Structures are given as structure tokens and as C-alpha cells.
């Protein structure tokens, strides 16, 4: 695996890539210089972020280069590891909600997993590490973002409308009906970014996958179709994740006595 990764480093195209990095670095250095001249005090942060981003993305390239030689079954373990990382990041947005870690892990796993498995069976994703890991990570990352937005909005809704919810419960309203509005609001809010992305697709922006395929000489129409498939996967995974999170949280925020838990009670 290590030899395979080093083999990619020795490829002549890498030298061309380093030259391009050099050109981009000059432009970035210009920003740092202007920041210093304007007295913004951002030179250290900007330089550090730029250097960190370079090191991290090259490290990921080396890891992926090595992983391309491993059996495809490893893709499942790699993607599960990504789900674990996504869960850890996403749960922080819902800190204080009961069972937020378990709910996030299950929702992201089901939402992203169902999409990846279905689209692999449909042939949209090749059953290879080269295809499964990058596309799977894209789907998982977006499911994570949508889950984070859903948790964050739900937490705010439960806190801001606590009195209203408790009055509804005291009057005998079933928990499912009383919580319907906050849960619905959290799902809607979480899906706004992906819905707006679909609305602007091909009009305001040309996404990276399509642009990369066209630059690589692929048929532009097929590139457009595949980009839509990617966006549809992101929408489906995010929607399933958000809906499942709201469903599970709707049950966990209530006690056995059908009272709203205090956020942070666990």
C-alpha cells in the first residue's frame, strides 16, 4: 500500500501540479501581504490555514493513492470511519439533546448508506475503491451538514417554544401533534441549502464534478447528467437523514410521562 502511494508521488504529472501550486501560492501570498499592509492582523491565520490545507489535502491524496490497491471490501470500513467522524462533528450542533450521538450515527448511516448502496446497484457508482470512497465521502459529508443544521434548529425551536409546547401537552395534546411544528421547521431549515443548490444548478454555478469531467474530455451532456445524479444523491441522503433525525429526536425529547425533557438532561 505504501509503495503504491509513493508511486503516485513519482509520477511526472506531480511536478506539473507542484508548479501550479506555486502559482496559486503567489496569489495567496498577495492576499497575506495586503492583509499585513492594511493592518488586519490576519497574516498568521491566513498563512497557517493555507499551509494546513495544502498538507492535509496532499496527505489525503497519498492515503487514497494507497487505498486504490486494497480490496473493494475495505471501502465499507473506510466509509464507516467517515460516518463516525461525521457523527462526532454533527453531534456538537445538537449538544444537550438526548441521545444525540446515537441518533446522528444512525441517521447519517441510514441516509447516506441507503443512497450509496442503491446507486452502486444502479451502476452510478462503480464498485471500486476509486469510485466508492470519493463519491461516498461526498454523500456522507453533505448528510452530516444537513443533520447538523437539523439538530441546531431543533434545539433552538425546543428552547424558544418550550412554554408553548408545555401548554399544548398540559391541555392533553398528543406529543406527536404538539411537537409537529418544531420538528417540521427543523427539517425545512436543514434542507434549504441543498434545495437552493438544486434551483441554481447550471444557472448560477457549474459544480466541480461536472467541471472536472468536462475538463477531462468527457461528453458535456453526460457530465451534466452525472452531476445531476450527484446532486440527487446529496438531496436524497440529506433528506432521509434529516427526516430520520427529527423522527427519532421527537421520541427522545419526551419522557415516559409525556413531558418535554430539559435540554441537557440527556
Coordinates of C-alpha atoms in Angstrom, one line a residue:
X1 CA 0.0 0.0 0.0
X2 CA 2.8 2.4 0.9
X3 CA 4.7 1.6 -2.3
X4 CA 1.5 2.3 -4.3
X5 CA 1.2 5.7 -2.7
X6 CA 4.8 6.6 -3.3
X7 CA 4.4 5.5 -6.9
X8 CA 1.9 8.3 -7.4
X9 CA 4.3 10.8 -5.9
X10 CA 6.9 9.9 -8.6
X11 CA 4.5 10.4 -11.4
X12 CA 5.8 13.3 -13.7
X13 CA 2.4 14.9 -13.6
X14 CA 3.0 15.7 -9.9
X15 CA 5.8 18.1 -10.9
X16 CA 3.3 19.9 -13.1
X17 CA 0.9 20.0 -10.2
X18 CA 3.6 21.5 -7.9
X19 CA 4.2 24.2 -10.4
X20 CA 0.5 25.1 -10.4
X21 CA 0.6 25.1 -6.6
X22 CA 3.4 27.6 -6.8
X23 CA 1.4 29.9 -8.9
X24 CA -1.6 29.7 -6.6
X25 CA 0.7 30.3 -3.6
X26 CA 1.9 33.5 -5.2
X27 CA -1.7 34.7 -5.4
X28 CA -2.3 33.6 -1.8
X29 CA 0.9 35.4 -0.7
X30 CA -0.5 38.6 -2.3
X31 CA -3.6 38.3 0.0
X32 CA -1.3 37.9 3.1
X33 CA 0.8 40.9 2.0
X34 CA -2.3 43.1 1.5
X35 CA -3.6 41.9 4.9
X36 CA -0.3 43.0 6.5
X37 CA -0.2 46.3 4.7
X38 CA -3.8 47.1 5.8
X39 CA -3.0 46.1 9.4
X40 CA -5.7 43.5 9.5
X41 CA -3.7 41.2 11.7
X42 CA -4.7 38.1 9.8
X43 CA -1.3 37.2 8.3
X44 CA -0.7 34.3 10.8
X45 CA -4.2 32.8 10.4
X46 CA -4.2 33.1 6.6
X47 CA -0.8 31.6 6.2
X48 CA -1.5 28.8 8.7
X49 CA -4.8 27.9 7.0
X50 CA -3.2 27.9 3.6
X51 CA -0.3 25.7 4.7
X52 CA -2.5 23.4 6.7
X53 CA -4.9 23.0 3.8
X54 CA -2.0 22.0 1.5
X55 CA -0.6 19.5 3.9
X56 CA -4.0 17.9 4.6
X57 CA -5.1 17.6 1.0
X58 CA -1.8 16.1 -0.1
X59 CA -1.9 13.6 2.8
X60 CA -5.4 12.6 1.8
X61 CA -4.1 12.1 -1.8
X62 CA -1.4 9.8 -0.5
X63 CA -3.8 7.8 1.6
X64 CA -6.3 7.4 -1.3
X65 CA -3.4 6.5 -3.6
X66 CA -2.5 3.7 -1.3
X67 CA -6.1 2.6 -0.8
X68 CA -6.7 2.2 -4.5
X69 CA -4.7 -1.0 -4.3
X70 CA -6.7 -2.6 -1.4
X71 CA -9.7 -4.9 -2.0
X72 CA -13.1 -3.2 -2.5
X73 CA -14.4 -4.6 0.8
X74 CA -12.3 -2.1 2.6
X75 CA -14.5 0.7 1.2
X76 CA -17.2 -0.3 3.7
X77 CA -14.8 0.1 6.6
X78 CA -13.4 3.4 5.2
X79 CA -16.9 4.8 4.7
X80 CA -18.0 3.7 8.2
X81 CA -14.9 5.6 9.6
X82 CA -16.1 8.7 7.7
X83 CA -19.6 8.2 9.2
X84 CA -18.0 8.1 12.7
X85 CA -16.2 11.3 12.0
X86 CA -19.3 12.9 10.6
X87 CA -21.3 11.8 13.7
X88 CA -18.7 13.4 16.0
X89 CA -18.8 16.7 14.2
X90 CA -22.5 16.8 13.7
X91 CA -23.4 15.9 17.3
X92 CA -21.8 19.1 18.6
X93 CA -24.5 21.1 16.9
X94 CA -27.1 19.2 18.9
X95 CA -25.2 19.1 22.2
X96 CA -27.7 18.8 25.0
X97 CA -30.3 16.9 23.0
X98 CA -30.9 13.4 24.4
X99 CA -29.1 10.6 22.6
X100 CA -27.7 13.0 20.0
X101 CA -24.7 10.8 19.2
X102 CA -26.7 7.6 18.6
X103 CA -29.4 9.5 16.6
X104 CA -26.8 11.2 14.4
X105 CA -24.9 8.0 13.8
X106 CA -28.0 6.0 12.9
X107 CA -29.5 8.8 10.7
X108 CA -26.3 9.5 8.8
X109 CA -25.6 5.8 8.3
X110 CA -29.1 5.1 7.0
X111 CA -29.5 8.2 4.9
X112 CA -26.0 8.1 3.3
X113 CA -25.8 4.3 3.3
X114 CA -29.1 3.7 1.5
X115 CA -28.2 6.2 -1.2
X116 CA -24.7 4.7 -1.7
X117 CA -25.9 1.1 -1.8
X118 CA -28.8 1.9 -4.2
X119 CA -26.7 4.0 -6.6
X120 CA -23.9 1.4 -6.6
X121 CA -26.5 -1.2 -7.5
X122 CA -27.8 1.1 -10.3
X123 CA -24.3 1.5 -11.7
X124 CA -24.0 5.2 -11.0
X125 CA -21.2 4.4 -8.6
X126 CA -18.6 1.9 -9.6
X127 CA -18.0 -0.9 -7.1
X128 CA -14.3 0.0 -6.7
X129 CA -12.4 1.9 -4.0
X130 CA -11.5 4.6 -6.6
X131 CA -15.2 5.4 -7.0
X132 CA -16.9 4.4 -3.7
X133 CA -14.7 6.3 -1.4
X134 CA -14.7 9.7 -3.1
X135 CA -18.4 9.7 -4.0
X136 CA -19.4 8.1 -0.7
X137 CA -17.5 10.7 1.2
X138 CA -19.3 13.4 -0.7
X139 CA -22.7 12.0 0.2
X140 CA -21.7 11.4 3.8
X141 CA -20.3 15.0 4.2
X142 CA -23.5 16.5 2.9
X143 CA -25.6 14.3 5.1
X144 CA -23.5 15.5 8.0
X145 CA -24.1 19.1 7.2
X146 CA -27.8 18.7 6.8
X147 CA -28.0 16.7 10.1
X148 CA -26.1 19.5 11.9
X149 CA -28.5 22.1 10.6
X150 CA -31.5 20.0 11.7
X151 CA -30.1 19.4 15.2
X152 CA -29.2 23.1 15.6
X153 CA -32.6 24.4 14.5
X154 CA -34.5 21.7 16.5
X155 CA -32.5 22.7 19.7
X156 CA -33.4 26.3 19.2
X157 CA -37.0 25.5 18.5
X158 CA -37.4 23.4 21.6
X159 CA -35.8 26.1 23.8
X160 CA -37.6 29.1 22.3
X161 CA -41.1 27.4 22.2
X162 CA -40.8 25.4 25.4
X163 CA -43.7 27.2 27.1
X164 CA -45.9 26.8 24.0
X165 CA -45.1 23.1 23.9
X166 CA -45.8 22.5 27.6
X167 CA -49.1 24.3 27.4
X168 CA -50.1 22.1 24.5
X169 CA -49.1 19.0 26.5
X170 CA -50.9 20.2 29.6
X171 CA -54.1 20.7 27.6
X172 CA -53.9 17.0 26.6
X173 CA -52.4 17.3 23.2
X174 CA -50.6 14.2 22.0
X175 CA -46.8 14.7 21.9
X176 CA -46.6 13.9 18.2
X177 CA -49.0 16.7 17.3
X178 CA -47.5 19.2 19.8
X179 CA -44.0 18.7 18.5
X180 CA -45.0 18.6 14.8
X181 CA -44.3 22.2 14.2
X182 CA -40.8 22.4 15.7
X183 CA -39.8 19.1 14.0
X184 CA -41.2 20.3 10.7
X185 CA -39.3 23.6 11.0
X186 CA -36.0 21.9 11.7
X187 CA -36.3 19.6 8.6
X188 CA -37.3 22.5 6.4
X189 CA -34.4 24.7 7.6
X190 CA -31.9 21.9 7.2
X191 CA -32.8 21.3 3.6
X192 CA -32.7 25.0 2.5
X193 CA -29.0 24.9 1.3
X194 CA -29.5 21.8 -0.9
X195 CA -32.8 23.0 -2.3
X196 CA -31.2 26.3 -3.2
X197 CA -28.3 24.4 -4.8
X198 CA -30.7 22.4 -7.0
X199 CA -32.5 25.6 -8.0
X200 CA -29.3 27.3 -9.1
X201 CA -27.7 24.2 -10.7
X202 CA -26.4 25.1 -14.1
X203 CA -27.6 28.6 -13.9
X204 CA -25.7 30.3 -11.1
X205 CA -22.9 27.7 -10.8
X206 CA -21.4 24.7 -12.5
X207 CA -20.4 22.2 -9.8
X208 CA -16.9 20.7 -9.5
X209 CA -17.8 17.2 -10.7
X210 CA -19.2 18.4 -13.9
X211 CA -16.4 20.9 -14.5
X212 CA -13.8 18.3 -13.8
X213 CA -15.4 15.8 -16.2
X214 CA -15.6 18.4 -19.0
X215 CA -12.0 19.4 -18.4
X216 CA -11.1 15.8 -18.6
X217 CA -12.6 15.5 -22.1
X218 CA -15.9 13.8 -21.1
X219 CA -19.1 14.3 -23.1
X220 CA -20.6 17.6 -21.7
X221 CA -24.2 16.3 -21.8
X222 CA -23.2 13.1 -19.9
X223 CA -21.2 15.3 -17.4
X224 CA -24.3 17.3 -16.8
X225 CA -26.4 14.2 -16.3
X226 CA -23.9 12.7 -13.9
X227 CA -23.7 16.0 -12.0
X228 CA -27.4 15.9 -11.5
X229 CA -27.2 12.3 -10.3
X230 CA -24.7 13.5 -7.7
X231 CA -26.9 16.4 -6.6
X232 CA -29.9 14.0 -6.4
X233 CA -27.9 11.6 -4.2
X234 CA -27.0 14.5 -1.9
X235 CA -30.6 15.6 -1.7
X236 CA -31.8 12.1 -1.0
X237 CA -29.2 11.3 1.6
X238 CA -29.7 14.7 3.3
X239 CA -33.5 14.4 3.3
X240 CA -33.5 10.9 4.7
X241 CA -31.0 11.9 7.4
X242 CA -32.9 15.0 8.4
X243 CA -36.3 13.2 8.5
X244 CA -35.0 10.3 10.5
X245 CA -33.2 12.6 12.9
X246 CA -36.5 14.5 13.5
X247 CA -38.4 11.3 13.9
X248 CA -36.0 9.8 16.5
X249 CA -35.5 13.1 18.3
X250 CA -39.2 13.6 18.5
X251 CA -39.4 10.5 20.7
X252 CA -36.3 11.1 22.7
X253 CA -37.1 14.6 23.9
X254 CA -40.2 13.3 25.6
X255 CA -40.2 11.5 29.0
X256 CA -42.3 8.4 29.7
X257 CA -44.8 10.7 31.4
X258 CA -45.1 12.6 28.1
X259 CA -43.3 15.7 29.4
X260 CA -40.7 17.7 27.5
X261 CA -37.2 17.0 28.7
X262 CA -35.0 19.8 29.7
X263 CA -32.3 20.3 27.1
X264 CA -29.2 18.9 28.6
X265 CA -30.9 16.3 30.8
X266 CA -29.7 13.5 28.4

